[in-house]
Short mmCIF file of C-alpha atoms in Angstrom, two decimals:
data_model
loop_
_atom_site.label_atom_id
_atom_site.label_comp_id
_atom_site.label_asym_id
_atom_site.label_seq_id
_atom_site.Cartn_x
_atom_site.Cartn_y
_atom_site.Cartn_z
CA UNK A 1016 -15.73 124.02 325.69
CA UNK A 1017 -13.11 126.60 326.54
CA UNK A 1018 -12.54 127.39 330.25
CA UNK A 1019 -14.41 130.72 329.92
CA UNK A 1020 -17.48 129.24 328.20
CA UNK A 1021 -20.44 128.53 330.38
CA UNK A 1022 -24.17 128.24 330.22
CA UNK A 1023 -26.01 130.44 332.69
CA UNK A 1024 -29.30 129.34 334.18
CA UNK A 1025 -31.37 130.95 336.92
CA UNK A 1026 -29.57 128.77 339.48
CA UNK A 1027 -26.04 129.55 338.26
CA UNK A 1028 -24.89 133.19 338.44
CA UNK A 1029 -22.44 134.51 335.86
CA UNK A 1030 -19.17 135.73 337.35
CA UNK A 1031 -17.85 138.90 335.74
CA UNK A 1032 -14.63 140.70 336.53
CA UNK A 1033 -13.52 144.26 335.73
CA UNK A 1034 -10.35 142.77 334.25
CA UNK A 1035 -12.24 140.73 331.64
CA UNK A 1036 -12.27 141.84 328.05
CA UNK A 1037 -15.60 141.86 326.24
CA UNK A 1038 -14.62 138.65 324.44
CA UNK A 1039 -13.99 136.92 327.80
CA UNK A 1040 -17.44 137.69 329.19
CA UNK A 1041 -19.22 134.36 329.07
CA UNK A 1042 -21.64 133.87 326.21
CA UNK A 1043 -24.79 132.88 328.00
CA UNK A 1044 -28.02 131.16 327.19
CA UNK A 1045 -30.04 133.17 329.66
CA UNK A 1046 -33.53 132.14 330.64
CA UNK A 1047 -34.36 135.53 332.15
CA UNK A 1048 -34.45 138.58 329.84
CA UNK A 1049 -33.68 140.88 332.78
CA UNK A 1050 -30.43 139.03 333.44
CA UNK A 1051 -29.52 139.27 329.78
CA UNK A 1052 -30.19 143.02 329.83
CA UNK A 1053 -27.97 143.37 332.91
CA UNK A 1054 -25.24 141.31 331.23
CA UNK A 1055 -25.38 143.49 328.12
CA UNK A 1056 -25.32 146.67 330.26
CA UNK A 1057 -22.32 145.32 332.15
CA UNK A 1058 -20.40 144.68 328.94
CA UNK A 1059 -21.25 148.17 327.67
CA UNK A 1060 -20.22 149.75 330.98
CA UNK A 1061 -16.91 147.86 331.07
CA UNK A 1062 -16.10 149.03 327.55
CA UNK A 1063 -17.07 152.63 328.42
CA UNK A 1064 -14.92 152.57 331.56
CA UNK A 1065 -11.94 151.19 329.63
CA UNK A 1066 -12.27 153.88 326.95
CA UNK A 1067 -12.46 156.59 329.60
CA UNK A 1068 -9.54 155.12 331.54
CA UNK A 1069 -7.39 155.03 328.43
CA UNK A 1070 -8.27 158.63 327.62
CA UNK A 1071 -7.49 159.77 331.16
CA UNK A 1072 -4.12 157.99 331.10
CA UNK A 1073 -3.30 159.81 327.87
CA UNK A 1074 -4.39 163.08 329.43
CA UNK A 1075 -2.07 162.70 332.42
CA UNK A 1076 0.88 162.96 330.05
CA UNK A 1077 -0.53 166.15 328.53
CA UNK A 1078 -0.27 169.69 329.83
CA UNK A 1079 -2.85 171.13 332.22
CA UNK A 1080 -5.07 172.76 329.57
CA UNK A 1081 -5.06 169.64 327.39
CA UNK A 1082 -6.12 167.54 330.39
CA UNK A 1083 -9.04 169.88 331.10
CA UNK A 1084 -10.09 169.72 327.44
CA UNK A 1085 -10.00 165.91 327.56
CA UNK A 1086 -12.15 165.92 330.71
CA UNK A 1087 -14.67 168.17 328.94
CA UNK A 1088 -14.75 165.75 326.01
CA UNK A 1089 -15.32 162.82 328.38
CA UNK A 1090 -18.14 164.71 330.10
CA UNK A 1091 -19.79 165.53 326.76
CA UNK A 1092 -19.50 161.92 325.58
CA UNK A 1093 -20.95 160.62 328.84
CA UNK A 1094 -23.85 163.06 328.64
CA UNK A 1095 -24.72 161.63 325.23
CA UNK A 1096 -24.54 158.03 326.56
CA UNK A 1097 -26.66 158.87 329.62
CA UNK A 1098 -29.89 158.12 327.75
CA UNK A 1099 -29.14 154.39 327.21
CA UNK A 1100 -30.52 152.56 330.29
CA UNK A 1101 -31.54 153.42 333.81
CA UNK A 1102 -28.65 151.44 335.36
CA UNK A 1103 -26.12 153.21 333.16
CA UNK A 1104 -27.84 156.56 333.70
CA UNK A 1105 -27.03 156.55 337.41
CA UNK A 1106 -23.41 155.54 336.87
CA UNK A 1107 -22.86 157.94 333.99
CA UNK A 1108 -24.50 160.78 335.95
CA UNK A 1109 -22.01 160.16 338.75
CA UNK A 1110 -19.06 160.26 336.31
CA UNK A 1111 -20.37 163.52 334.84
CA UNK A 1112 -20.64 164.94 338.35
CA UNK A 1113 -17.03 163.90 339.15
CA UNK A 1114 -15.72 165.48 335.96
CA UNK A 1115 -17.67 168.68 336.68
CA UNK A 1116 -16.14 168.84 340.17
CA UNK A 1117 -12.63 168.54 338.71
CA UNK A 1118 -13.37 171.16 336.06
CA UNK A 1119 -14.78 173.61 338.64
CA UNK A 1120 -11.61 173.38 340.71
CA UNK A 1121 -9.45 174.42 337.77
#
């Protein structure tokens, strides 16, 4: 087994880090479907955050109007993803709110 491989049981929590790539998130044999759903949501959220972070970094090198347009695109994309799961809905709603606040100030 590689160092990142592990089997997750109800007694052994999976340890996830925001610096992990999707391929590093342990592949788990999960006995509880709720835990598996949370694991899948976590992977999806990490990927979404990375995509948004990359886009924002690109926008910081752009001019002011380009940055606002990128923020609008992020908001629109997040609004489409909001319907996925309840856990993600709360987080995505907060991101949309933050982007709206930035857009209102400019």
